[in-house]
PDB file of N, CA and C in Angstrom:
ATOM      1  N   UNK A1168      -9.029  23.624 -15.927  1.00 39.00           N
ATOM      2  CA  UNK A1168      -9.217  23.977 -14.753  1.00 39.00           C
ATOM      3  C   UNK A1168      -9.819  22.697 -13.668  1.00 39.00           C
ATOM      4  N   UNK A1169      -9.483  21.514 -13.510  1.00 47.00           N
ATOM      5  CA  UNK A1169     -10.160  19.858 -13.900  1.00 47.00           C
ATOM      6  C   UNK A1169     -10.980  19.520 -12.957  1.00 47.00           C
ATOM      7  N   UNK A1170     -11.713  18.994 -13.088  1.00 50.00           N
ATOM      8  CA  UNK A1170     -12.520  18.185 -11.986  1.00 50.00           C
ATOM      9  C   UNK A1170     -11.843  16.958 -10.604  1.00 50.00           C
ATOM     10  N   UNK A1171     -12.442  18.273  -9.327  1.00 56.00           N
ATOM     11  CA  UNK A1171     -11.279  16.973  -8.635  1.00 56.00           C
ATOM     12  C   UNK A1171     -13.308  16.616  -7.448  1.00 56.00           C
ATOM     13  N   UNK A1172     -12.969  15.687  -7.720  1.00 58.00           N
ATOM     14  CA  UNK A1172     -13.763  14.893  -5.461  1.00 58.00           C
ATOM     15  C   UNK A1172     -14.260  15.901  -5.295  1.00 58.00           C
ATOM     16  N   UNK A1173     -16.165  15.890  -5.564  1.00 68.00           N
ATOM     17  CA  UNK A1173     -16.173  16.630  -4.870  1.00 68.00           C
ATOM     18  C   UNK A1173     -16.781  16.099  -3.026  1.00 68.00           C
ATOM     19  N   UNK A1174     -17.168  16.353  -1.947  1.00 77.00           N
ATOM     20  CA  UNK A1174     -17.653  16.142  -1.639  1.00 77.00           C
ATOM     21  C   UNK A1174     -16.241  14.884  -0.119  1.00 77.00           C
ATOM     22  N   UNK A1175     -16.110  14.007  -0.409  1.00 85.00           N
ATOM     23  CA  UNK A1175     -15.557  13.130   0.877  1.00 85.00           C
ATOM     24  C   UNK A1175     -16.608  12.907   2.289  1.00 85.00           C
ATOM     25  N   UNK A1176     -15.218  12.062   2.848  1.00 89.00           N
ATOM     26  CA  UNK A1176     -16.029  11.659   4.041  1.00 89.00           C
ATOM     27  C   UNK A1176     -16.292  12.214   4.838  1.00 89.00           C
ATOM     28  N   UNK A1177     -17.283  11.685   6.493  1.00 92.00           N
ATOM     29  CA  UNK A1177     -16.805  12.207   7.192  1.00 92.00           C
ATOM     30  C   UNK A1177     -15.559  12.367   7.946  1.00 92.00           C
ATOM     31  N   UNK A1178     -15.504  13.356   8.785  1.00 93.00           N
ATOM     32  CA  UNK A1178     -14.009  13.011   9.390  1.00 93.00           C
ATOM     33  C   UNK A1178     -13.923  11.742  10.621  1.00 93.00           C
ATOM     34  N   UNK A1179     -14.891  11.395  10.560  1.00 96.00           N
ATOM     35  CA  UNK A1179     -14.926   9.934  11.471  1.00 96.00           C
ATOM     36  C   UNK A1179     -14.422   8.790  10.800  1.00 96.00           C
ATOM     37  N   UNK A1180     -14.917   9.166   9.698  1.00 94.00           N
ATOM     38  CA  UNK A1180     -15.030   8.170   8.267  1.00 94.00           C
ATOM     39  C   UNK A1180     -13.414   7.605   7.664  1.00 94.00           C
ATOM     40  N   UNK A1181     -12.353   9.677   7.764  1.00 94.00           N
ATOM     41  CA  UNK A1181     -11.141   9.294   7.140  1.00 94.00           C
ATOM     42  C   UNK A1181     -10.554   8.662   8.689  1.00 94.00           C
ATOM     43  N   UNK A1182     -11.374   8.962   9.862  1.00 96.00           N
ATOM     44  CA  UNK A1182     -10.017   8.370  10.698  1.00 96.00           C
ATOM     45  C   UNK A1182      -9.900   7.346  10.782  1.00 96.00           C
ATOM     46  N   UNK A1183     -11.062   6.363  10.787  1.00 96.00           N
ATOM     47  CA  UNK A1183     -11.178   5.202  10.853  1.00 96.00           C
ATOM     48  C   UNK A1183     -10.619   4.332   9.424  1.00 96.00           C
ATOM     49  N   UNK A1184     -10.001   5.275   8.708  1.00 95.00           N
ATOM     50  CA  UNK A1184      -9.393   4.622   7.348  1.00 95.00           C
ATOM     51  C   UNK A1184      -8.775   4.597   7.286  1.00 95.00           C
ATOM     52  N   UNK A1185      -7.968   5.854   8.061  1.00 96.00           N
ATOM     53  CA  UNK A1185      -6.260   5.676   8.940  1.00 96.00           C
ATOM     54  C   UNK A1185      -6.243   4.961   9.810  1.00 96.00           C
ATOM     55  N   UNK A1186      -6.754   4.850  11.097  1.00 96.00           N
ATOM     56  CA  UNK A1186      -6.523   3.797  11.142  1.00 96.00           C
ATOM     57  C   UNK A1186      -6.290   2.024  11.552  1.00 96.00           C
ATOM     58  N   UNK A1187      -7.642   1.869   9.864  1.00 96.00           N
ATOM     59  CA  UNK A1187      -7.295   0.928   9.633  1.00 96.00           C
ATOM     60  C   UNK A1187      -6.331   0.389   9.129  1.00 96.00           C
ATOM     61  N   UNK A1188      -5.759   1.780   7.889  1.00 95.00           N
ATOM     62  CA  UNK A1188      -4.216   1.356   7.107  1.00 95.00           C
ATOM     63  C   UNK A1188      -3.311   0.833   7.639  1.00 95.00           C
ATOM     64  N   UNK A1189      -3.574   1.505   8.459  1.00 95.00           N
ATOM     65  CA  UNK A1189      -2.075   1.552   9.629  1.00 95.00           C
ATOM     66  C   UNK A1189      -1.830   0.290  10.618  1.00 95.00           C
ATOM     67  N   UNK A1190      -2.731  -0.883  10.258  1.00 95.00           N
ATOM     68  CA  UNK A1190      -2.913  -1.887  10.884  1.00 95.00           C
ATOM     69  C   UNK A1190      -2.314  -3.332   9.446  1.00 95.00           C
ATOM     70  N   UNK A1191      -2.280  -2.660   7.984  1.00 94.00           N
ATOM     71  CA  UNK A1191      -2.101  -3.295   6.553  1.00 94.00           C
ATOM     72  C   UNK A1191      -0.489  -3.214   6.407  1.00 94.00           C
ATOM     73  N   UNK A1192      -0.307  -3.863   6.364  1.00 90.00           N
ATOM     74  CA  UNK A1192       0.843  -4.811   5.173  1.00 90.00           C
ATOM     75  C   UNK A1192       1.347  -3.746   3.744  1.00 90.00           C
ATOM     76  N   UNK A1193       2.654  -3.672   4.082  1.00 90.00           N
ATOM     77  CA  UNK A1193       2.501  -2.455   2.448  1.00 90.00           C
ATOM     78  C   UNK A1193       2.182  -3.095   0.975  1.00 90.00           C
ATOM     79  N   UNK A1194       2.034  -3.749   0.705  1.00 88.00           N
ATOM     80  CA  UNK A1194       1.299  -3.658  -0.226  1.00 88.00           C
ATOM     81  C   UNK A1194      -0.468  -4.129   0.268  1.00 88.00           C
ATOM     82  N   UNK A1195      -0.800  -4.796   1.329  1.00 91.00           N
ATOM     83  CA  UNK A1195      -2.761  -4.408   1.339  1.00 91.00           C
ATOM     84  C   UNK A1195      -2.666  -3.042   1.592  1.00 91.00           C
ATOM     85  N   UNK A1196      -1.719  -2.495   1.703  1.00 95.00           N
ATOM     86  CA  UNK A1196      -2.247  -0.585   2.359  1.00 95.00           C
ATOM     87  C   UNK A1196      -2.087  -0.303   0.707  1.00 95.00           C
ATOM     88  N   UNK A1197      -1.167  -0.542   0.007  1.00 94.00           N
ATOM     89  CA  UNK A1197      -1.725  -0.142  -1.786  1.00 94.00           C
ATOM     90  C   UNK A1197      -3.104  -0.459  -1.647  1.00 94.00           C
ATOM     91  N   UNK A1198      -2.898  -1.430  -1.465  1.00 93.00           N
ATOM     92  CA  UNK A1198      -4.603  -2.104  -2.325  1.00 93.00           C
ATOM     93  C   UNK A1198      -5.716  -1.429  -1.667  1.00 93.00           C
ATOM     94  N   UNK A1199      -5.924  -1.218  -0.115  1.00 96.00           N
ATOM     95  CA  UNK A1199      -6.558  -0.406   0.677  1.00 96.00           C
ATOM     96  C   UNK A1199      -7.430   0.634  -0.117  1.00 96.00           C
ATOM     97  N   UNK A1200      -5.593   1.290  -0.585  1.00 97.00           N
ATOM     98  CA  UNK A1200      -6.218   2.933  -0.834  1.00 97.00           C
ATOM     99  C   UNK A1200      -6.133   2.996  -2.991  1.00 97.00           C
ATOM    100  N   UNK A1201      -6.665   2.318  -3.120  1.00 96.00           N
ATOM    101  CA  UNK A1201      -7.264   1.957  -5.083  1.00 96.00           C
ATOM    102  C   UNK A1201      -7.911   1.251  -4.564  1.00 96.00           C
ATOM    103  N   UNK A1202      -8.250   0.297  -4.425  1.00 95.00           N
ATOM    104  CA  UNK A1202     -10.202  -0.198  -4.164  1.00 95.00           C
ATOM    105  C   UNK A1202     -11.220   0.676  -3.477  1.00 95.00           C
ATOM    106  N   UNK A1203     -10.440   1.425  -1.962  1.00 94.00           N
ATOM    107  CA  UNK A1203     -11.084   3.113  -2.024  1.00 94.00           C
ATOM    108  C   UNK A1203     -11.542   4.327  -3.502  1.00 94.00           C
ATOM    109  N   UNK A1204     -10.208   4.467  -3.825  1.00 94.00           N
ATOM    110  CA  UNK A1204      -9.695   6.021  -4.794  1.00 94.00           C
ATOM    111  C   UNK A1204     -10.790   4.752  -6.141  1.00 94.00           C
ATOM    112  N   UNK A1205     -11.240   4.036  -6.516  1.00 93.00           N
ATOM    113  CA  UNK A1205     -11.970   3.415  -7.754  1.00 93.00           C
ATOM    114  C   UNK A1205     -13.150   3.659  -7.382  1.00 93.00           C
ATOM    115  N   UNK A1206     -13.231   3.276  -6.162  1.00 92.00           N
ATOM    116  CA  UNK A1206     -15.196   3.489  -5.750  1.00 92.00           C
ATOM    117  C   UNK A1206     -15.797   4.700  -6.146  1.00 92.00           C
ATOM    118  N   UNK A1207     -14.668   5.299  -5.667  1.00 91.00           N
ATOM    119  CA  UNK A1207     -15.729   6.792  -5.658  1.00 91.00           C
ATOM    120  C   UNK A1207     -15.114   7.919  -6.573  1.00 91.00           C
ATOM    121  N   UNK A1208     -14.766   6.812  -7.907  1.00 90.00           N
ATOM    122  CA  UNK A1208     -14.275   7.622  -9.085  1.00 90.00           C
ATOM    123  C   UNK A1208     -13.418   8.396  -9.802  1.00 90.00           C
ATOM    124  N   UNK A1209     -14.251   9.333  -9.969  1.00 89.00           N
ATOM    125  CA  UNK A1209     -12.873  10.595 -11.451  1.00 89.00           C
ATOM    126  C   UNK A1209     -12.813  11.862 -10.040  1.00 89.00           C
ATOM    127  N   UNK A1210     -11.926  11.772 -10.118  1.00 91.00           N
ATOM    128  CA  UNK A1210     -10.949  12.794  -8.392  1.00 91.00           C
ATOM    129  C   UNK A1210     -10.780  11.713  -6.373  1.00 91.00           C
ATOM    130  N   UNK A1211     -10.760  10.279  -7.226  1.00 93.00           N
ATOM    131  CA  UNK A1211     -10.656   9.470  -5.713  1.00 93.00           C
ATOM    132  C   UNK A1211     -10.086   9.764  -5.693  1.00 93.00           C
ATOM    133  N   UNK A1212      -8.534   9.579  -6.702  1.00 94.00           N
ATOM    134  CA  UNK A1212      -7.322   9.391  -6.068  1.00 94.00           C
ATOM    135  C   UNK A1212      -6.673   9.898  -5.210  1.00 94.00           C
ATOM    136  N   UNK A1213      -7.040  11.346  -5.901  1.00 94.00           N
ATOM    137  CA  UNK A1213      -6.336  12.770  -5.282  1.00 94.00           C
ATOM    138  C   UNK A1213      -6.487  13.025  -3.578  1.00 94.00           C
ATOM    139  N   UNK A1214      -8.151  12.744  -3.444  1.00 95.00           N
ATOM    140  CA  UNK A1214      -8.830  12.577  -2.388  1.00 95.00           C
ATOM    141  C   UNK A1214      -8.681  11.465  -1.254  1.00 95.00           C
ATOM    142  N   UNK A1215      -8.447  10.369  -2.402  1.00 95.00           N
ATOM    143  CA  UNK A1215      -7.742   9.021  -0.995  1.00 95.00           C
ATOM    144  C   UNK A1215      -6.596   9.913  -0.692  1.00 95.00           C
ATOM    145  N   UNK A1216      -6.243  10.127  -1.346  1.00 96.00           N
ATOM    146  CA  UNK A1216      -4.084  10.084  -1.953  1.00 96.00           C
ATOM    147  C   UNK A1216      -4.071  11.034   0.354  1.00 96.00           C
ATOM    148  N   UNK A1217      -4.969  12.615  -0.048  1.00 95.00           N
ATOM    149  CA  UNK A1217      -4.810  13.678   1.204  1.00 95.00           C
ATOM    150  C   UNK A1217      -5.236  12.783   2.353  1.00 95.00           C
ATOM    151  N   UNK A1218      -6.172  12.246   2.118  1.00 95.00           N
ATOM    152  CA  UNK A1218      -6.452  10.790   4.202  1.00 95.00           C
ATOM    153  C   UNK A1218      -6.078  10.256   4.022  1.00 95.00           C
ATOM    154  N   UNK A1219      -5.116   9.535   3.206  1.00 96.00           N
ATOM    155  CA  UNK A1219      -4.550   8.161   3.738  1.00 96.00           C
ATOM    156  C   UNK A1219      -2.840   8.749   4.064  1.00 96.00           C
ATOM    157  N   UNK A1220      -2.975  10.249   3.372  1.00 95.00           N
ATOM    158  CA  UNK A1220      -1.196  10.375   3.545  1.00 95.00           C
ATOM    159  C   UNK A1220      -0.329   9.630   2.874  1.00 95.00           C
ATOM    160  N   UNK A1221      -0.495   9.652   1.636  1.00 95.00           N
ATOM    161  CA  UNK A1221       0.978   8.308   0.698  1.00 95.00           C
ATOM    162  C   UNK A1221       0.607   9.370  -0.757  1.00 95.00           C
ATOM    163  N   UNK A1222       0.979   8.572  -1.876  1.00 96.00           N
ATOM    164  CA  UNK A1222       0.301   9.327  -3.000  1.00 96.00           C
ATOM    165  C   UNK A1222       0.347   8.601  -3.474  1.00 96.00           C
ATOM    166  N   UNK A1223      -0.728   9.393  -4.442  1.00 96.00           N
ATOM    167  CA  UNK A1223      -1.016   8.485  -5.864  1.00 96.00           C
ATOM    168  C   UNK A1223      -0.547   8.227  -6.666  1.00 96.00           C
ATOM    169  N   UNK A1224       1.192   7.819  -6.087  1.00 97.00           N
ATOM    170  CA  UNK A1224       2.127   6.880  -7.647  1.00 97.00           C
ATOM    171  C   UNK A1224       1.452   6.251  -7.059  1.00 97.00           C
ATOM    172  N   UNK A1225       1.232   5.515  -5.793  1.00 96.00           N
ATOM    173  CA  UNK A1225       1.192   4.533  -5.039  1.00 96.00           C
ATOM    174  C   UNK A1225       0.451   3.799  -4.815  1.00 96.00           C
ATOM    175  N   UNK A1226      -0.500   5.063  -5.012  1.00 96.00           N
ATOM    176  CA  UNK A1226      -2.205   4.102  -5.631  1.00 96.00           C
ATOM    177  C   UNK A1226      -2.760   4.236  -7.015  1.00 96.00           C
ATOM    178  N   UNK A1227      -2.012   4.705  -7.945  1.00 96.00           N
ATOM    179  CA  UNK A1227      -1.535   3.842  -8.896  1.00 96.00           C
ATOM    180  C   UNK A1227      -0.638   3.095  -8.696  1.00 96.00           C
ATOM    181  N   UNK A1228       0.052   2.371  -7.985  1.00 94.00           N
ATOM    182  CA  UNK A1228       0.510   0.755  -8.393  1.00 94.00           C
ATOM    183  C   UNK A1228      -0.188   0.129  -7.034  1.00 94.00           C
ATOM    184  N   UNK A1229      -0.966   0.433  -6.883  1.00 94.00           N
ATOM    185  CA  UNK A1229      -2.164  -0.795  -6.438  1.00 94.00           C
ATOM    186  C   UNK A1229      -3.343  -0.391  -7.770  1.00 94.00           C
ATOM    187  N   UNK A1230      -3.509  -0.259  -7.765  1.00 95.00           N
ATOM    188  CA  UNK A1230      -4.978  -0.399  -9.022  1.00 95.00           C
ATOM    189  C   UNK A1230      -3.748  -1.588 -10.120  1.00 95.00           C
ATOM    190  N   UNK A1231      -2.632  -0.871 -10.336  1.00 93.00           N
ATOM    191  CA  UNK A1231      -2.219  -1.703 -11.223  1.00 93.00           C
ATOM    192  C   UNK A1231      -2.169  -3.813 -10.582  1.00 93.00           C
ATOM    193  N   UNK A1232      -1.553  -3.274  -9.641  1.00 90.00           N
ATOM    194  CA  UNK A1232      -2.501  -5.016  -8.607  1.00 90.00           C
ATOM    195  C   UNK A1232      -3.321  -5.243  -8.790  1.00 90.00           C
ATOM    196  N   UNK A1233      -4.562  -4.618  -8.165  1.00 90.00           N
ATOM    197  CA  UNK A1233      -6.034  -4.745  -8.684  1.00 90.00           C
ATOM    198  C   UNK A1233      -6.079  -5.401  -9.709  1.00 90.00           C
ATOM    199  N   UNK A1234      -5.342  -4.893 -10.306  1.00 90.00           N
ATOM    200  CA  UNK A1234      -5.642  -5.807 -12.074  1.00 90.00           C
ATOM    201  C   UNK A1234      -4.982  -7.030 -12.599  1.00 90.00           C
ATOM    202  N   UNK A1235      -3.783  -7.106 -11.670  1.00 87.00           N
ATOM    203  CA  UNK A1235      -3.480  -9.054 -12.334  1.00 87.00           C
ATOM    204  C   UNK A1235      -4.089  -9.309 -10.191  1.00 87.00           C
ATOM    205  N   UNK A1236      -4.765  -8.832 -10.173  1.00 83.00           N
ATOM    206  CA  UNK A1236      -5.227 -10.572  -8.848  1.00 83.00           C
ATOM    207  C   UNK A1236      -5.046 -11.766  -9.474  1.00 83.00           C
ATOM    208  N   UNK A1237      -6.026 -12.300  -9.850  1.00 79.00           N
ATOM    209  CA  UNK A1237      -6.974 -13.426 -10.655  1.00 79.00           C
ATOM    210  C   UNK A1237      -4.850 -14.583 -10.256  1.00 79.00           C
ATOM    211  N   UNK A1238      -3.897 -13.415 -11.063  1.00 80.00           N
ATOM    212  CA  UNK A1238      -2.905 -14.454 -11.133  1.00 80.00           C
ATOM    213  C   UNK A1238      -1.719 -13.828 -10.806  1.00 80.00           C
ATOM    214  N   UNK A1239      -2.059 -13.200  -9.058  1.00 72.00           N
ATOM    215  CA  UNK A1239      -1.135 -12.377  -8.536  1.00 72.00           C
ATOM    216  C   UNK A1239       0.411 -13.157  -8.437  1.00 72.00           C
ATOM    217  N   UNK A1240       1.130 -13.127  -8.846  1.00 66.00           N
ATOM    218  CA  UNK A1240       2.932 -13.697  -8.699  1.00 66.00           C
ATOM    219  C   UNK A1240       3.405 -13.452  -7.133  1.00 66.00           C
ATOM    220  N   UNK A1241       2.823 -12.413  -6.050  1.00 65.00           N
ATOM    221  CA  UNK A1241       3.547 -12.782  -5.397  1.00 65.00           C
ATOM    222  C   UNK A1241       2.437 -12.664  -3.779  1.00 65.00           C
ATOM    223  N   UNK A1242       0.882 -13.614  -4.376  1.00 70.00           N
ATOM    224  CA  UNK A1242       0.506 -13.802  -3.925  1.00 70.00           C
ATOM    225  C   UNK A1242       0.518 -14.861  -2.312  1.00 70.00           C
ATOM    226  N   UNK A1243       0.313 -14.007  -0.987  1.00 70.00           N
ATOM    227  CA  UNK A1243       0.875 -14.812  -0.152  1.00 70.00           C
ATOM    228  C   UNK A1243       2.000 -14.418   1.094  1.00 70.00           C
ATOM    229  N   UNK A1244       2.936 -13.033  -0.074  1.00 69.00           N
ATOM    230  CA  UNK A1244       3.933 -12.889   0.508  1.00 69.00           C
ATOM    231  C   UNK A1244       3.786 -11.370   1.022  1.00 69.00           C
ATOM    232  N   UNK A1245       4.867 -10.767   1.321  1.00 65.00           N
ATOM    233  CA  UNK A1245       4.768  -9.111   2.140  1.00 65.00           C
ATOM    234  C   UNK A1245       4.868  -7.714   0.961  1.00 65.00           C
ATOM    235  N   UNK A1246       6.659  -9.364   0.735  1.00 65.00           N
ATOM    236  CA  UNK A1246       7.455  -8.308  -0.380  1.00 65.00           C
ATOM    237  C   UNK A1246       7.770  -8.818  -1.346  1.00 65.00           C
ATOM    238  N   UNK A1247       8.400  -8.842  -2.823  1.00 64.00           N
ATOM    239  CA  UNK A1247       8.935  -8.854  -4.173  1.00 64.00           C
ATOM    240  C   UNK A1247       9.802 -10.222  -3.030  1.00 64.00           C
ATOM    241  N   UNK A1248       9.800 -11.197  -4.478  1.00 66.00           N
ATOM    242  CA  UNK A1248      11.084 -12.595  -4.283  1.00 66.00           C
ATOM    243  C   UNK A1248      12.291 -11.482  -4.551  1.00 66.00           C
ATOM    244  N   UNK A1249      12.708 -11.353  -3.463  1.00 69.00           N
ATOM    245  CA  UNK A1249      14.062 -10.591  -3.569  1.00 69.00           C
ATOM    246  C   UNK A1249      14.253  -9.753  -2.736  1.00 69.00           C
ATOM    247  N   UNK A1250      13.393  -8.916  -2.053  1.00 68.00           N
ATOM    248  CA  UNK A1250      12.909  -7.252  -1.197  1.00 68.00           C
ATOM    249  C   UNK A1250      13.154  -8.207  -0.292  1.00 68.00           C
ATOM    250  N   UNK A1251      13.469  -6.829   0.403  1.00 69.00           N
ATOM    251  CA  UNK A1251      13.381  -7.097   2.163  1.00 69.00           C
ATOM    252  C   UNK A1251      15.066  -7.455   2.601  1.00 69.00           C
ATOM    253  N   UNK A1252      15.732  -7.428   3.538  1.00 76.00           N
ATOM    254  CA  UNK A1252      16.607  -8.188   4.086  1.00 76.00           C
ATOM    255  C   UNK A1252      17.496  -8.770   3.340  1.00 76.00           C
ATOM    256  N   UNK A1253      18.431  -8.553   3.231  1.00 77.00           N
ATOM    257  CA  UNK A1253      19.364  -9.229   2.854  1.00 77.00           C
ATOM    258  C   UNK A1253      19.818 -10.422   4.146  1.00 77.00           C
ATOM    259  N   UNK A1254      19.959 -12.179   3.915  1.00 76.00           N
ATOM    260  CA  UNK A1254      20.438 -13.754   4.982  1.00 76.00           C
ATOM    261  C   UNK A1254      22.140 -12.914   5.467  1.00 76.00           C
ATOM    262  N   UNK A1255      22.287 -12.830   6.517  1.00 78.00           N
ATOM    263  CA  UNK A1255      23.654 -12.871   6.848  1.00 78.00           C
ATOM    264  C   UNK A1255      24.684 -14.293   7.011  1.00 78.00           C
ATOM    265  N   UNK A1256      25.534 -13.732   6.120  1.00 73.00           N
ATOM    266  CA  UNK A1256      25.911 -14.346   5.705  1.00 73.00           C
ATOM    267  C   UNK A1256      26.687 -15.284   7.055  1.00 73.00           C
ATOM    268  N   UNK A1257      26.995 -16.546   6.811  1.00 66.00           N
ATOM    269  CA  UNK A1257      27.500 -17.263   8.272  1.00 66.00           C
ATOM    270  C   UNK A1257      29.443 -17.204   7.933  1.00 66.00           C
ATOM    271  N   UNK A1258      30.554 -16.875   9.300  1.00 66.00           N
ATOM    272  CA  UNK A1258      31.815 -16.939   9.031  1.00 66.00           C
ATOM    273  C   UNK A1258      31.915 -18.097   8.919  1.00 66.00           C
ATOM    274  N   UNK A1259      33.179 -17.642   7.936  1.00 68.00           N
ATOM    275  CA  UNK A1259      34.073 -18.378   7.484  1.00 68.00           C
ATOM    276  C   UNK A1259      35.158 -19.382   8.819  1.00 68.00           C
ATOM    277  N   UNK A1260      34.753 -20.927   8.476  1.00 66.00           N
ATOM    278  CA  UNK A1260      34.982 -21.370   9.546  1.00 66.00           C
ATOM    279  C   UNK A1260      36.775 -21.130   9.447  1.00 66.00           C
ATOM    280  N   UNK A1261      37.387 -21.299   8.175  1.00 68.00           N
ATOM    281  CA  UNK A1261      38.197 -21.261   8.060  1.00 68.00           C
ATOM    282  C   UNK A1261      39.325 -20.191   8.750  1.00 68.00           C
ATOM    283  N   UNK A1262      38.772 -18.798   9.071  1.00 60.00           N
ATOM    284  CA  UNK A1262      39.133 -17.992   9.106  1.00 60.00           C
ATOM    285  C   UNK A1262      40.293 -17.529  10.808  1.00 60.00           C
ATOM    286  N   UNK A1263      41.514 -17.117  10.945  1.00 65.00           N
ATOM    287  CA  UNK A1263      41.688 -17.272  11.857  1.00 65.00           C
ATOM    288  C   UNK A1263      40.650 -15.848  13.295  1.00 65.00           C
ATOM    289  N   UNK A1264      40.075 -16.041  13.071  1.00 57.00           N
ATOM    290  CA  UNK A1264      39.751 -14.053  14.510  1.00 57.00           C
ATOM    291  C   UNK A1264      39.717 -14.741  15.842  1.00 57.00           C
ATOM    292  N   UNK A1265      40.229 -13.452  16.279  1.00 55.00           N
ATOM    293  CA  UNK A1265      40.883 -13.970  17.390  1.00 55.00           C
ATOM    294  C   UNK A1265      40.364 -12.272  18.609  1.00 55.00           C
TER     295      UNK A1265
END
């Protein structure tokens, strides 16, 4: 049987965490969850994933991002370069649309 995080936060604190997490961007949500999980130690990833309703894989990505913070290639960005909706193409002025 695997050891899991014992204890946990008070319900009021868990609700504050969820409310705060909803105000963050996607990248900041991952990093917030990762910071909390790392602070709790062994079993923290599963506990924080349950509290915030996210995947343990999401927290793992957040931990990887935190390890790269000193040379963060996406500093100041919300999405990776090339991510997000593509620009709307300009209509061709030579076409005869009626």
